[in-house]
Coordinates of C-alpha atoms (C1' of nucleotides) in Angstrom, one line a residue:
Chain E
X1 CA -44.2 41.0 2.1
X2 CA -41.9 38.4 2.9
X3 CA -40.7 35.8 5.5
X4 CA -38.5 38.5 6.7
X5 CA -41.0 41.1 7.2
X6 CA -43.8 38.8 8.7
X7 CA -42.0 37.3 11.9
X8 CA -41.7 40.2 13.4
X9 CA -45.4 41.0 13.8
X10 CA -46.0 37.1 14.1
X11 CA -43.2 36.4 16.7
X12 CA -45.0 40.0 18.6
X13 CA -48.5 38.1 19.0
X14 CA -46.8 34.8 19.8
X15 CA -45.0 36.4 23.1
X16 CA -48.3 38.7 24.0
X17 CA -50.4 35.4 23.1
X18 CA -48.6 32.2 23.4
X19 CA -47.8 29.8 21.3
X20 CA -50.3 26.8 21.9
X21 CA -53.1 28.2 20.8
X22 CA -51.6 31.0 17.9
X23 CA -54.0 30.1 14.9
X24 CA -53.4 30.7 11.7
X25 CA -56.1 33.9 11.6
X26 CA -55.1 35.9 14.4
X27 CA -51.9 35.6 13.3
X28 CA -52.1 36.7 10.0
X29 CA -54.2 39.5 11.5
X30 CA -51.5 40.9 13.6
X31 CA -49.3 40.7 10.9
X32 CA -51.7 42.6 8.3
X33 CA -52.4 39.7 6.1
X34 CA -54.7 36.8 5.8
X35 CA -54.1 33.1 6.4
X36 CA -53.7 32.4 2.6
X37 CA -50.9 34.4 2.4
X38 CA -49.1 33.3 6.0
X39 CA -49.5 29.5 4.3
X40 CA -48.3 30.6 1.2
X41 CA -45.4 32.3 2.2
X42 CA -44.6 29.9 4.8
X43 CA -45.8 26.1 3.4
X44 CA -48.0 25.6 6.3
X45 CA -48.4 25.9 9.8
X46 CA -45.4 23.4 11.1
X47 CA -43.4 25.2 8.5
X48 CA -44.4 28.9 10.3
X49 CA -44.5 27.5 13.5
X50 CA -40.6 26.7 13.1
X51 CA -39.6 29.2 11.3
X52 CA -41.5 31.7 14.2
X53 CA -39.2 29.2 17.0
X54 CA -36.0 29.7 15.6
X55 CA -36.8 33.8 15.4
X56 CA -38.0 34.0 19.0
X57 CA -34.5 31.9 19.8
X58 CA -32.5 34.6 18.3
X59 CA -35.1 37.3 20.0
X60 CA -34.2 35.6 23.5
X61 CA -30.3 35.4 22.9
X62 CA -30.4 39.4 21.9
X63 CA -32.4 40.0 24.9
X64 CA -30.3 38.1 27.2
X65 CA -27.4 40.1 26.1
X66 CA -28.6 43.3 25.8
X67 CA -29.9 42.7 29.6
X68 CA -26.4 41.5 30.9
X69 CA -23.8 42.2 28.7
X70 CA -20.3 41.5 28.9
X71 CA -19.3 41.5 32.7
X72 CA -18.4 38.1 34.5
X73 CA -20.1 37.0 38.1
X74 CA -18.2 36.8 41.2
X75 CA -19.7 33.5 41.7
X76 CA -21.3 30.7 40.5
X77 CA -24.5 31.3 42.6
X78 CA -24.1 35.2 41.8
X79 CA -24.4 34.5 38.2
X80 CA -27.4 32.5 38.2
X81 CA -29.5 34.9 40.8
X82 CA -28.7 37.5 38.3
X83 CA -30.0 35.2 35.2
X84 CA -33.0 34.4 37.4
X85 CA -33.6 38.3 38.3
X86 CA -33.2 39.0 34.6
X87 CA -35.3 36.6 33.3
X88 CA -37.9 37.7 36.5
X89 CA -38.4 41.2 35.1
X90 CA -41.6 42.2 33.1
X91 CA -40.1 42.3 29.6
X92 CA -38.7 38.7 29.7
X93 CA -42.2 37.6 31.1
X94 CA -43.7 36.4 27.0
X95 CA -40.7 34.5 26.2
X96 CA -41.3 32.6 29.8
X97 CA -44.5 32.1 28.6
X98 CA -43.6 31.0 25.2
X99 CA -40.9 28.9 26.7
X100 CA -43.2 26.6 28.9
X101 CA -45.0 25.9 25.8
X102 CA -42.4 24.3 23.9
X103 CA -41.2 22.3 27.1
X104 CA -44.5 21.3 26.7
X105 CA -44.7 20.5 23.1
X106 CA -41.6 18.3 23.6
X107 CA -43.2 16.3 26.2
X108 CA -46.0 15.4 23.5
X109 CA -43.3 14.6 20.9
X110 CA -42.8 17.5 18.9
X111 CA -39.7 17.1 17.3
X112 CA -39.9 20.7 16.0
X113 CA -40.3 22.0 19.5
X114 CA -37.8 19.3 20.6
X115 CA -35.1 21.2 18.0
X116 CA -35.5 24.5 19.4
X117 CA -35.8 23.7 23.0
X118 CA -32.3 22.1 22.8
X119 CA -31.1 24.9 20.7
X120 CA -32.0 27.6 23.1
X121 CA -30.8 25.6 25.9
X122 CA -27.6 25.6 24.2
X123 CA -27.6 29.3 23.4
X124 CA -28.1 29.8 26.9
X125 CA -25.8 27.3 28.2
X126 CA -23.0 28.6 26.2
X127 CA -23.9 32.0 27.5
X128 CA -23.8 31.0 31.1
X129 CA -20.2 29.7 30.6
X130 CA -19.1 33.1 29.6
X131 CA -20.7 34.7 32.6
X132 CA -18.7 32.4 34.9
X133 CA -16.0 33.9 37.3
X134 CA -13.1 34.0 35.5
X135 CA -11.1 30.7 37.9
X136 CA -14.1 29.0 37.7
X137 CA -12.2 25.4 38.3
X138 CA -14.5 23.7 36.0
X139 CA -16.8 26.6 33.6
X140 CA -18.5 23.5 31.8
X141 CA -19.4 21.7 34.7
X142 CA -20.3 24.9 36.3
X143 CA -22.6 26.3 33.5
X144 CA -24.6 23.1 34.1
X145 CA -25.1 23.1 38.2
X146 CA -25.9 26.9 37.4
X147 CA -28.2 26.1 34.5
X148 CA -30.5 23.6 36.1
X149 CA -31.0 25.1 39.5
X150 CA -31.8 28.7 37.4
X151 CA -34.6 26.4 35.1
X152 CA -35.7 25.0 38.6
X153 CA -35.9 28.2 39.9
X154 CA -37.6 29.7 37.0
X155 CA -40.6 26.6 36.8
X156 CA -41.2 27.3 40.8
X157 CA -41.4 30.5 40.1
X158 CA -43.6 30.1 36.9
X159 CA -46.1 28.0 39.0
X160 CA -46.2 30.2 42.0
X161 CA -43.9 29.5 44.5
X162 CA -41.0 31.6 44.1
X163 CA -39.8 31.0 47.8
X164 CA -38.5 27.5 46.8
X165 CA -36.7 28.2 43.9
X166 CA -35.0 31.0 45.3
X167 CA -34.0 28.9 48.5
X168 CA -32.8 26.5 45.7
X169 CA -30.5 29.1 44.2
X170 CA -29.1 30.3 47.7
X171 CA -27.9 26.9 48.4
X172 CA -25.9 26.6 45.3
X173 CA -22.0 26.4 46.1
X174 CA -19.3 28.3 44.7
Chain T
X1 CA -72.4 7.0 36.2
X2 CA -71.1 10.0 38.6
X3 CA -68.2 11.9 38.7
X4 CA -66.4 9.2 40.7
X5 CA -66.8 6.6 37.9
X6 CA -66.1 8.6 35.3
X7 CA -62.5 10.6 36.9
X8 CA -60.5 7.2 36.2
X9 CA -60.7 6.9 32.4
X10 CA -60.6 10.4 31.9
X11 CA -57.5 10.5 33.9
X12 CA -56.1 7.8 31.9
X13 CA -57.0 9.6 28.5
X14 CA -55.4 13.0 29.3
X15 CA -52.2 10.9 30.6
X16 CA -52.1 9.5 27.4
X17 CA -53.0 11.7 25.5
X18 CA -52.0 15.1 27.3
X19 CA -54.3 18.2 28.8
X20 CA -53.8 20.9 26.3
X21 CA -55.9 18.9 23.7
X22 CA -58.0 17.6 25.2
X23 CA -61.9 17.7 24.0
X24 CA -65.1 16.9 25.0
X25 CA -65.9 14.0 22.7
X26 CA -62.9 11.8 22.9
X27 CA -63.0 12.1 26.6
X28 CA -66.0 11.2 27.0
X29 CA -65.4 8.0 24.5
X30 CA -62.8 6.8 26.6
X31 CA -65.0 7.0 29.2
X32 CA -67.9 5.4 27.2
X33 CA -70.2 8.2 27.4
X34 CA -70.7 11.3 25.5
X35 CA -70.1 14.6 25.7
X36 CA -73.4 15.4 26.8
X37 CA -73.2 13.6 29.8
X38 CA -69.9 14.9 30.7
X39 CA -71.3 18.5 30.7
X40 CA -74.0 17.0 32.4
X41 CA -72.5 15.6 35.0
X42 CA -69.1 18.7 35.6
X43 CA -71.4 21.7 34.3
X44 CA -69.1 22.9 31.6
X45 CA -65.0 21.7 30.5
X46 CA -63.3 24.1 32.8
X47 CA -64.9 22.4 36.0
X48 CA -64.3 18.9 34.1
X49 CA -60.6 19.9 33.9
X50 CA -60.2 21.2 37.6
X51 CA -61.9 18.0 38.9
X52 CA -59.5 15.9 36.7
X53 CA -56.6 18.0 37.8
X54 CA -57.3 17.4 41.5
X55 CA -57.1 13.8 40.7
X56 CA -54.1 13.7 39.2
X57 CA -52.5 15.0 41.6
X58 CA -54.4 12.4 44.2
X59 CA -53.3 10.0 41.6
X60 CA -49.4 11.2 41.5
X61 CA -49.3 11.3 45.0
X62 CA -50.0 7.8 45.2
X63 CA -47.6 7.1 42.3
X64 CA -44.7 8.6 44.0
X65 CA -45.3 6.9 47.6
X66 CA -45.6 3.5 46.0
X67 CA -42.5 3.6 44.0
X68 CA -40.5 5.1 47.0
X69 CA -42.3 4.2 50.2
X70 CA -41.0 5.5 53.3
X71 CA -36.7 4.6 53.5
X72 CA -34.8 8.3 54.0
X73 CA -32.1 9.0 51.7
X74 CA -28.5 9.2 52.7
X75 CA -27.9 12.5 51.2
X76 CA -29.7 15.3 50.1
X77 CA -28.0 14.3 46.6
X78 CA -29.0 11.1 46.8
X79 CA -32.3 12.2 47.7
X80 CA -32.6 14.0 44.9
X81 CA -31.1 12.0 42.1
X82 CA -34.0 9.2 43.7
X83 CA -36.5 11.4 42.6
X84 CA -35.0 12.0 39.6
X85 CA -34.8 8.0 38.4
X86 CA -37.9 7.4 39.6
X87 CA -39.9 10.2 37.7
X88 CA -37.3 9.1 34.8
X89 CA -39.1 5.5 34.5
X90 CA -41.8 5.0 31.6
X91 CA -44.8 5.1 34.0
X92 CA -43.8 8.3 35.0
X93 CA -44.1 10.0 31.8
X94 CA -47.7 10.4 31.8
X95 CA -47.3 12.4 35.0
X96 CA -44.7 14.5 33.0
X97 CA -46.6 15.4 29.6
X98 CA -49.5 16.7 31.8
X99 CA -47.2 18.0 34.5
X100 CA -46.0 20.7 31.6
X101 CA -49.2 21.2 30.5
X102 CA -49.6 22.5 34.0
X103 CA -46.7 24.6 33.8
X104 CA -47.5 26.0 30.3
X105 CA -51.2 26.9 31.6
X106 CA -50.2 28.6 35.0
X107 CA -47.9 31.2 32.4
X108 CA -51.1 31.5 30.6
X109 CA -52.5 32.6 33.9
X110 CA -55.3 30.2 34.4
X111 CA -56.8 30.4 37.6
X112 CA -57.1 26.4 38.1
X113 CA -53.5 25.3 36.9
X114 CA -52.7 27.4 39.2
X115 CA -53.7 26.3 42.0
X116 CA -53.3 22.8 40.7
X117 CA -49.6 23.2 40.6
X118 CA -48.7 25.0 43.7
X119 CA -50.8 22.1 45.2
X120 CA -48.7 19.5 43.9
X121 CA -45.8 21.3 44.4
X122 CA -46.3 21.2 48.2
X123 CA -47.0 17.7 48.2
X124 CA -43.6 17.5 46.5
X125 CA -42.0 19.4 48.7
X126 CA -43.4 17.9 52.1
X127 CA -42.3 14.0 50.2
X128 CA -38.8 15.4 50.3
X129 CA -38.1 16.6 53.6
X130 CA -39.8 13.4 54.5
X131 CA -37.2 11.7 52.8
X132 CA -34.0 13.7 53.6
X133 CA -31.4 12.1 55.7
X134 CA -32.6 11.7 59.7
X135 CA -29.6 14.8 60.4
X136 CA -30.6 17.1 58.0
X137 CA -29.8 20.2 59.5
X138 CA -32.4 22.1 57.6
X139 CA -35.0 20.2 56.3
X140 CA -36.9 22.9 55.5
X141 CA -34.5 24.7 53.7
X142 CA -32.8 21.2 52.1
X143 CA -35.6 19.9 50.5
X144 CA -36.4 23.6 48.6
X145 CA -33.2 23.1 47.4
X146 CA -33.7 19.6 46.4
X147 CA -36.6 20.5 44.8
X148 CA -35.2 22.9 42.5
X149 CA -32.3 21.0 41.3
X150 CA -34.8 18.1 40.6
X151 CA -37.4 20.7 38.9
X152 CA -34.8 21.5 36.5
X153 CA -33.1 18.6 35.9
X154 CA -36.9 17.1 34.8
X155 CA -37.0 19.9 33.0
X156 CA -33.7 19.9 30.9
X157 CA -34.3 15.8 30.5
X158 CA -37.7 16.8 29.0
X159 CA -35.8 19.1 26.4
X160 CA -33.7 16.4 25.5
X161 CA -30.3 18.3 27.8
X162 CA -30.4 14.8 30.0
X163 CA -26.6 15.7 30.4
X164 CA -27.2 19.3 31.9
X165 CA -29.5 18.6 34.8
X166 CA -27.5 15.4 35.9
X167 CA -24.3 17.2 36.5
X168 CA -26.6 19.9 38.2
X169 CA -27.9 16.9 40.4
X170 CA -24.5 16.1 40.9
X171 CA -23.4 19.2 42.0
X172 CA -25.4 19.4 44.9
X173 CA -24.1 19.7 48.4
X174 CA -24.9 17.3 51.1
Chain C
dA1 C1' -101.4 4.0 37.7
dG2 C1' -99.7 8.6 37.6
dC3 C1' -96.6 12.1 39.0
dG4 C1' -92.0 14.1 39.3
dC5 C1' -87.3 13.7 39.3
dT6 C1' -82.8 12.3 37.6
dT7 C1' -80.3 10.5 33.9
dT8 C1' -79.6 9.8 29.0
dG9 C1' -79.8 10.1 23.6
dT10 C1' -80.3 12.8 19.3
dA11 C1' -79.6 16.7 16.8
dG12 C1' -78.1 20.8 16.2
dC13 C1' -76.1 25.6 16.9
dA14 C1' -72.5 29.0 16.0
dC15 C1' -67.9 29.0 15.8
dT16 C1' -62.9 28.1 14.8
dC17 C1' -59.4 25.2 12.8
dG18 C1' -55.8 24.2 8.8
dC19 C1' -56.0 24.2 4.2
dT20 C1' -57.4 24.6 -0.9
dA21 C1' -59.6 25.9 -5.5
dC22 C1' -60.1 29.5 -8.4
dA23 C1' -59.3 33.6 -10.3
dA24 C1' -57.8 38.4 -10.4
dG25 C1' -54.0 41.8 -10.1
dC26 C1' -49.2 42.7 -10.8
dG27 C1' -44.7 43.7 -12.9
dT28 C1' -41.3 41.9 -16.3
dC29 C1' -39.6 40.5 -20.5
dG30 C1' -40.0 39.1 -25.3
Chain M
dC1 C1' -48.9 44.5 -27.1
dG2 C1' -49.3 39.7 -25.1
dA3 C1' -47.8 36.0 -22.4
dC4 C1' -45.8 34.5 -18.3
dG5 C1' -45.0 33.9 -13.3
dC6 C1' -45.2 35.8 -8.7
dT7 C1' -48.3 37.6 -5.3
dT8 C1' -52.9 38.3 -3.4
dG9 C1' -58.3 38.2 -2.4
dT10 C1' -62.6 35.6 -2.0
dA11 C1' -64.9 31.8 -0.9
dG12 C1' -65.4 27.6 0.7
dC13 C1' -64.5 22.7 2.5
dG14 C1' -64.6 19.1 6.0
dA15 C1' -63.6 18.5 10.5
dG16 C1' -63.6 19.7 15.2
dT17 C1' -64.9 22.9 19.3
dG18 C1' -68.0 23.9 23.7
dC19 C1' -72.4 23.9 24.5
dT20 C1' -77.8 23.6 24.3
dA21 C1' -82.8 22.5 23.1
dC22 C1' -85.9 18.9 23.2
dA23 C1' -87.5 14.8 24.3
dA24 C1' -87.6 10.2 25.9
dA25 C1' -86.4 6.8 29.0
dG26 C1' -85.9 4.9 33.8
dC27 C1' -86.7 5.4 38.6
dG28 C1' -89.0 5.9 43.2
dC29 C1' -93.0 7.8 45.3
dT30 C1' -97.9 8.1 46.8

DNA sequence: AGCGCTTTGTAGCACTCGCTACAAGCGTCG
DNA sequence: CGACGCTTGTAGCGAGTGCTACAAAGCGCT
């Protein structure tokens, strides 16, 4: 048993569970240990809770490219419908979950949620870019307008009212 | 002591201190009670938290028309990026921590966050088109849009991407 | 005054939380 | 073999959780 082996197990709960309240017993349950040994292994629970972010991070990146590999979109507004219709279906539904957790850990000062929210907004940023039609006139500023109007879309649709956001992504340009 | 008298502080606790930990008997200090009488007077936490959800959003309501009474924006942009700044400033912040917690509860599929935020979501929404330019040609579909960009610009400012959601802001038409 | 109702205080329940003290098992190496 | 260090189990601590049992105030009523 190490590190290694645990956070699959762990991160598994954490998407089926969430992440605000993931205690230290369940946890260790799921992974077929005991809370001694998750604190042992990890520190303690800031320690496991950040080491359990920056797995789920590299979970989400895989996912996102194994759901939409290599191809470029016709359009700006193509490319983030199709992130939004990704990130809509079933399987991606725990790390939405997981997601609006952090956001809400960095509104309460969290500076380890604060890390890996900007990380996997990077991650995905970066990702967008290279999903951008290839003349895109400007891929940077592009990846942004497409990023925030597919997280807009996302929270509307997180919170029940998917007919905004998606009027919100049919208005974008380009 | 009713419900009426006690809703204030307990409103300004869980601004203060955010929703998703918040217990019994440091509410009901800040409200100079106890936890007995809160139960008392609510029944049990999950009807406490639904009455103090439904005054927050009273409460944000009347945050939001004060700091922007009734001028009309030039642009759907500009409309926008008004919203933005204003839910930017330090008093607004409050409204944010516990606007996540929202978010990050409605994923975790409780009932009353639920409705909580689809409610203030539509009073969000109606603010806009009340504040889009006089010749909008779609108000109804313009301030969904606005909406969304503004959803996840807040969003990407919360996560410390500031940068992201402004140039989405930017980017949008009109 | 005495009754009944609403409001309040004290104390406690059974539970979970993160974390720790202590010790037993374990394989490795001298 | 024995000693050592890494890994694990058992048990428990002190604090906090939502909630409840019981009783005592305060109040208006007849």
């Amino acid at each position: 048993m190490s590190r290694e082996t645990l956070l699959p197990p762990l991160a598994a709960y954490v998407m089926q569970h969430g992440l605000a309240d993931a205690s230290l017993r369940p946890l260790a349950k799921a992974a077929g240990t005991s809370d001694r040994m998750l604190l042992y292994h990890f520190g303690n629970k800031d320690a496991l809770v950040a080491a359990l972010l920056e797995y789920l991070a590299g979970m989400f990146a895989d996912a996102l490219d194994t759901a939409f590999p290599l191809q470029r979109a016709p359009s700006r507004r193509a490319c983030a419908k199709t992130v939004y219709d990704i990130t809509g279906r079933p399987e991606f539904a725990p790390f939405l979950r997981v997601w609006w957790d952090i956001v809400a850990g960095c509104s309460n000062n969290n500076a380890a949620y604060f890390d890996a929210a900007g990380g996997i907004m990077d991650v995905l940023l970066d990702w967008v870019v290279d999903h951008l039609p290839e003349g895109d006139p400007d891929p940077q500023a592009g990846a942004r307008a497409v990023m925030t109007v597919i997280e807009g879309a996302q929270m509307l649709r997180s919170v029940g009212r998917p007919d905004v956001g998606e009027a919100g992504l049919a208005a974008l340009e380009g």
